[in-house]
């Protein structure tokens, strides 16, 4: 195994100020353009190639070239020397997770995009996964497992098709809506505490060197813990990422300590919203919002959406989905709080057309015919090609029958 | 005597677990009365999704037609065992909400993600104002499936037929047969 310390040979200028145990720089365990020809690693790469084909062709892949290119750009900023060796795929999975295969394939789940607030936080998650990759944790994990046949079987099942949800590590990953193959690919290589800590350290090195805020990593973990607390049943609903990453509370403390050592400026205040981050991922966020609401976990979703609202992201869109949560909570009854969110949505400059429709339907149910007519007409004006246009025309006919 | 009883019992049990060809013509399924084309097979309830009255042409993984009828206010479309909570129907729901209800039910039933919603249009079913809608979903096997739903309320109870099939080839293959049954369904 070649250690290419030279790639990361320039140690962090601030490392000297920190404790030696925490900040001894870690180096990648292989160089750029690495491609094993024989041995265990070559076998893992071969299987990983099949995994990549599964991900590439999966109907769950969110095929947005701009967002995938953006993710790759962040990866390249973190690891410029390995930029060409890494492929990244965005997968439509409404949970917080990302993972890497031994051959440089990264999958980022769409749920992650709702849960990071800026590029620094995104980079911290990607940096952690790059840590696993560049330190060859999957290979070490494989070599440390005594019963390799079992691991191969698990890995192959992950590629081959029907896998019982119970095979996935734990927590939300077992949810019925998770595609077993994709989830399995991301979870067969569950790392131990040592690998996780090392990936944290390596990730911190990468994001600090790339100019991102090292404290972003601790903030991500704290956000996830807060979200779990808001869900009402933290143990049951822990994110897939947490399920395979032990002791989040200790980890946050460790990350804060290491981050502080990596910067002379103390706690750098991250911007509440990264304009660039949201400008790019806004392309796929409506899908992320919809999938999140469809999970029917209103406490968790409400927490997430309110955080986005507080951060100032697309208030028209976020208020609409907060209204959707309230409407679904009301189980067919008129919900005043849903209406209030829809009203807040249409008061913004960027409301989705659906906000007008939901207001129209609210007034229709309330038999407020004039308001119903006005809102439904606004909906059709905003979305003349709407899939439910004929049904909305029918609602308008109902309205007209009640002068 | 004991042996004969056992044989009879096994024949009965086996018979209950067999697919049966649906004869062409008028058929009563739940609250629905439909005019069937003789291409469908009744799925034994032990094999059917959540025990719902279900027909198929080529087998459940490829296509099915589910009959969900007489759903009362406050009840889910699928019988539950307590733990497994499905969303409930409410008689005040508008077609947009009924679409959402059927989608959420299918998502749970087939362990799937809804990926696309197609056109939602008014449709008269059994002389009652109703709706039809199409949507797509992806299940655990990563196969893209398309669904056609037709539904209406009668006496404050929801009645829905759901035709779903693999998008590739199978949905289009029996679409007309399924839609004709939906359009021509009666609720005597």
PDB file of N, CA, C and O in Angstrom, chain A residues 191-225:
ATOM      1  N   UNK A 191     -18.758   1.250   9.001  1.00  0.00           N
ATOM      2  CA  UNK A 191     -17.428   1.391   9.587  1.00  0.00           C
ATOM      3  C   UNK A 191     -17.483   1.361  11.105  1.00  0.00           C
ATOM      4  O   UNK A 191     -18.492   1.694  11.714  1.00  0.00           O
ATOM      5  N   UNK A 192     -16.352   1.017  11.679  1.00  0.00           N
ATOM      6  CA  UNK A 192     -16.248   1.024  13.127  1.00  0.00           C
ATOM      7  C   UNK A 192     -15.886   2.408  13.632  1.00  0.00           C
ATOM      8  O   UNK A 192     -15.638   3.349  12.865  1.00  0.00           O
ATOM      9  N   UNK A 193     -15.822   2.520  14.965  1.00  0.00           N
ATOM     10  CA  UNK A 193     -15.576   3.816  15.596  1.00  0.00           C
ATOM     11  C   UNK A 193     -14.247   4.422  15.149  1.00  0.00           C
ATOM     12  O   UNK A 193     -14.141   5.615  14.909  1.00  0.00           O
ATOM     13  N   UNK A 194     -13.207   3.564  15.025  1.00  0.00           N
ATOM     14  CA  UNK A 194     -11.896   4.073  14.643  1.00  0.00           C
ATOM     15  C   UNK A 194     -11.910   4.693  13.260  1.00  0.00           C
ATOM     16  O   UNK A 194     -11.351   5.777  13.032  1.00  0.00           O
ATOM     17  N   UNK A 195     -12.566   4.011  12.326  1.00  0.00           N
ATOM     18  CA  UNK A 195     -12.641   4.552  10.973  1.00  0.00           C
ATOM     19  C   UNK A 195     -13.447   5.845  10.937  1.00  0.00           C
ATOM     20  O   UNK A 195     -13.108   6.788  10.207  1.00  0.00           O
ATOM     21  N   UNK A 196     -14.533   5.867  11.700  1.00  0.00           N
ATOM     22  CA  UNK A 196     -15.358   7.075  11.714  1.00  0.00           C
ATOM     23  C   UNK A 196     -14.559   8.271  12.246  1.00  0.00           C
ATOM     24  O   UNK A 196     -14.628   9.373  11.699  1.00  0.00           O
ATOM     25  N   UNK A 197     -13.830   8.047  13.332  1.00  0.00           N
ATOM     26  CA  UNK A 197     -13.046   9.145  13.904  1.00  0.00           C
ATOM     27  C   UNK A 197     -11.995   9.618  12.912  1.00  0.00           C
ATOM     28  O   UNK A 197     -11.750  10.825  12.756  1.00  0.00           O
ATOM     29  N   UNK A 198     -11.374   8.662  12.261  1.00  0.00           N
ATOM     30  CA  UNK A 198     -10.338   9.031  11.299  1.00  0.00           C
ATOM     31  C   UNK A 198     -10.936   9.801  10.122  1.00  0.00           C
ATOM     32  O   UNK A 198     -10.347  10.773   9.634  1.00  0.00           O
ATOM     33  N   UNK A 199     -12.120   9.335   9.658  1.00  0.00           N
ATOM     34  CA  UNK A 199     -12.774  10.053   8.546  1.00  0.00           C
ATOM     35  C   UNK A 199     -13.152  11.458   8.979  1.00  0.00           C
ATOM     36  O   UNK A 199     -13.064  12.412   8.186  1.00  0.00           O
ATOM     37  N   UNK A 200     -13.552  11.605  10.236  1.00  0.00           N
ATOM     38  CA  UNK A 200     -13.852  12.952  10.756  1.00  0.00           C
ATOM     39  C   UNK A 200     -12.605  13.835  10.683  1.00  0.00           C
ATOM     40  O   UNK A 200     -12.643  14.975  10.218  1.00  0.00           O
ATOM     41  N   UNK A 201     -11.505  13.304  11.166  1.00  0.00           N
ATOM     42  CA  UNK A 201     -10.248  14.070  11.185  1.00  0.00           C
ATOM     43  C   UNK A 201      -9.810  14.419   9.775  1.00  0.00           C
ATOM     44  O   UNK A 201      -9.432  15.549   9.478  1.00  0.00           O
ATOM     45  N   UNK A 202      -9.861  13.415   8.927  1.00  0.00           N
ATOM     46  CA  UNK A 202      -9.421  13.637   7.548  1.00  0.00           C
ATOM     47  C   UNK A 202     -10.328  14.651   6.854  1.00  0.00           C
ATOM     48  O   UNK A 202      -9.873  15.548   6.137  1.00  0.00           O
ATOM     49  N   UNK A 203     -11.626  14.497   7.089  1.00  0.00           N
ATOM     50  CA  UNK A 203     -12.585  15.432   6.498  1.00  0.00           C
ATOM     51  C   UNK A 203     -12.327  16.852   6.956  1.00  0.00           C
ATOM     52  O   UNK A 203     -12.386  17.797   6.157  1.00  0.00           O
ATOM     53  N   UNK A 204     -12.032  17.013   8.250  1.00  0.00           N
ATOM     54  CA  UNK A 204     -11.733  18.356   8.784  1.00  0.00           C
ATOM     55  C   UNK A 204     -10.510  18.946   8.099  1.00  0.00           C
ATOM     56  O   UNK A 204     -10.472  20.134   7.766  1.00  0.00           O
ATOM     57  N   UNK A 205      -9.489  18.105   7.923  1.00  0.00           N
ATOM     58  CA  UNK A 205      -8.285  18.571   7.220  1.00  0.00           C
ATOM     59  C   UNK A 205      -8.659  19.098   5.837  1.00  0.00           C
ATOM     60  O   UNK A 205      -8.207  20.162   5.425  1.00  0.00           O
ATOM     61  N   UNK A 206      -9.482  18.300   5.132  1.00  0.00           N
ATOM     62  CA  UNK A 206      -9.823  18.666   3.759  1.00  0.00           C
ATOM     63  C   UNK A 206     -10.592  19.982   3.704  1.00  0.00           C
ATOM     64  O   UNK A 206     -10.295  20.862   2.890  1.00  0.00           O
ATOM     65  N   UNK A 207     -11.587  20.124   4.600  1.00  0.00           N
ATOM     66  CA  UNK A 207     -12.417  21.328   4.486  1.00  0.00           C
ATOM     67  C   UNK A 207     -11.643  22.562   4.946  1.00  0.00           C
ATOM     68  O   UNK A 207     -11.814  23.643   4.393  1.00  0.00           O
ATOM     69  N   UNK A 208     -10.747  22.385   5.941  1.00  0.00           N
ATOM     70  CA  UNK A 208      -9.949  23.536   6.388  1.00  0.00           C
ATOM     71  C   UNK A 208      -8.989  23.968   5.294  1.00  0.00           C
ATOM     72  O   UNK A 208      -8.837  25.161   5.001  1.00  0.00           O
ATOM     73  N   UNK A 209      -8.366  22.983   4.665  1.00  0.00           N
ATOM     74  CA  UNK A 209      -7.399  23.313   3.613  1.00  0.00           C
ATOM     75  C   UNK A 209      -8.086  23.962   2.411  1.00  0.00           C
ATOM     76  O   UNK A 209      -7.516  24.833   1.753  1.00  0.00           O
ATOM     77  N   UNK A 210      -9.331  23.551   2.175  1.00  0.00           N
ATOM     78  CA  UNK A 210     -10.061  24.110   1.036  1.00  0.00           C
ATOM     79  C   UNK A 210     -10.667  25.471   1.346  1.00  0.00           C
ATOM     80  O   UNK A 210     -11.295  26.085   0.481  1.00  0.00           O
ATOM     81  N   UNK A 211     -10.514  25.919   2.585  1.00  0.00           N
ATOM     82  CA  UNK A 211     -11.013  27.241   2.936  1.00  0.00           C
ATOM     83  C   UNK A 211     -12.417  27.266   3.483  1.00  0.00           C
ATOM     84  O   UNK A 211     -13.014  28.336   3.650  1.00  0.00           O
ATOM     85  N   UNK A 212     -12.974  26.086   3.745  1.00  0.00           N
ATOM     86  CA  UNK A 212     -14.294  26.040   4.357  1.00  0.00           C
ATOM     87  C   UNK A 212     -14.165  26.164   5.871  1.00  0.00           C
ATOM     88  O   UNK A 212     -13.094  25.962   6.445  1.00  0.00           O
ATOM     89  N   UNK A 213     -15.285  26.447   6.508  1.00  0.00           N
ATOM     90  CA  UNK A 213     -15.314  26.598   7.956  1.00  0.00           C
ATOM     91  C   UNK A 213     -15.277  25.210   8.610  1.00  0.00           C
ATOM     92  O   UNK A 213     -16.230  24.428   8.456  1.00  0.00           O
ATOM     93  N   UNK A 214     -14.209  24.895   9.358  1.00  0.00           N
ATOM     94  CA  UNK A 214     -14.123  23.554   9.970  1.00  0.00           C
ATOM     95  C   UNK A 214     -15.248  23.283  10.970  1.00  0.00           C
ATOM     96  O   UNK A 214     -15.628  22.141  11.175  1.00  0.00           O
ATOM     97  N   UNK A 215     -15.799  24.333  11.554  1.00  0.00           N
ATOM     98  CA  UNK A 215     -16.869  24.136  12.532  1.00  0.00           C
ATOM     99  C   UNK A 215     -18.173  23.673  11.883  1.00  0.00           C
ATOM    100  O   UNK A 215     -19.112  23.269  12.574  1.00  0.00           O
ATOM    101  N   UNK A 216     -18.227  23.757  10.573  1.00  0.00           N
ATOM    102  CA  UNK A 216     -19.452  23.343   9.880  1.00  0.00           C
ATOM    103  C   UNK A 216     -19.783  21.885  10.174  1.00  0.00           C
ATOM    104  O   UNK A 216     -20.959  21.508  10.260  1.00  0.00           O
ATOM    105  N   UNK A 217     -18.747  21.047  10.352  1.00  0.00           N
ATOM    106  CA  UNK A 217     -18.994  19.621  10.597  1.00  0.00           C
ATOM    107  C   UNK A 217     -19.758  19.430  11.902  1.00  0.00           C
ATOM    108  O   UNK A 217     -20.736  18.679  11.961  1.00  0.00           O
ATOM    109  N   UNK A 218     -19.320  20.114  12.959  1.00  0.00           N
ATOM    110  CA  UNK A 218     -20.021  19.990  14.236  1.00  0.00           C
ATOM    111  C   UNK A 218     -21.446  20.513  14.119  1.00  0.00           C
ATOM    112  O   UNK A 218     -22.371  19.968  14.721  1.00  0.00           O
ATOM    113  N   UNK A 219     -21.620  21.564  13.317  1.00  0.00           N
ATOM    114  CA  UNK A 219     -22.974  22.126  13.172  1.00  0.00           C
ATOM    115  C   UNK A 219     -23.907  21.142  12.483  1.00  0.00           C
ATOM    116  O   UNK A 219     -25.088  21.027  12.815  1.00  0.00           O
ATOM    117  N   UNK A 220     -23.374  20.420  11.499  1.00  0.00           N
ATOM    118  CA  UNK A 220     -24.208  19.430  10.810  1.00  0.00           C
ATOM    119  C   UNK A 220     -24.711  18.403  11.812  1.00  0.00           C
ATOM    120  O   UNK A 220     -25.904  18.078  11.856  1.00  0.00           O
ATOM    121  N   UNK A 221     -23.789  17.895  12.616  1.00  0.00           N
ATOM    122  CA  UNK A 221     -24.189  16.860  13.588  1.00  0.00           C
ATOM    123  C   UNK A 221     -25.179  17.411  14.608  1.00  0.00           C
ATOM    124  O   UNK A 221     -26.129  16.736  15.002  1.00  0.00           O
ATOM    125  N   UNK A 222     -24.941  18.641  15.043  1.00  0.00           N
ATOM    126  CA  UNK A 222     -25.869  19.236  16.014  1.00  0.00           C
ATOM    127  C   UNK A 222     -27.256  19.407  15.393  1.00  0.00           C
ATOM    128  O   UNK A 222     -28.277  19.145  16.032  1.00  0.00           O
ATOM    129  N   UNK A 223     -27.284  19.825  14.121  1.00  0.00           N
ATOM    130  CA  UNK A 223     -28.570  19.966  13.430  1.00  0.00           C
ATOM    131  C   UNK A 223     -29.318  18.644  13.359  1.00  0.00           C
ATOM    132  O   UNK A 223     -30.531  18.580  13.525  1.00  0.00           O
ATOM    133  N   UNK A 224     -28.567  17.579  13.100  1.00  0.00           N
ATOM    134  CA  UNK A 224     -29.206  16.266  12.995  1.00  0.00           C
ATOM    135  C   UNK A 224     -29.757  15.831  14.357  1.00  0.00           C
ATOM    136  O   UNK A 224     -30.871  15.292  14.452  1.00  0.00           O
ATOM    137  N   UNK A 225     -28.977  16.089  15.394  1.00  0.00           N
ATOM    138  CA  UNK A 225     -29.465  15.743  16.733  1.00  0.00           C
ATOM    139  C   UNK A 225     -30.718  16.543  17.066  1.00  0.00           C
ATOM    140  O   UNK A 225     -31.685  16.009  17.617  1.00  0.00           O
TER     141      UNK A 225
END
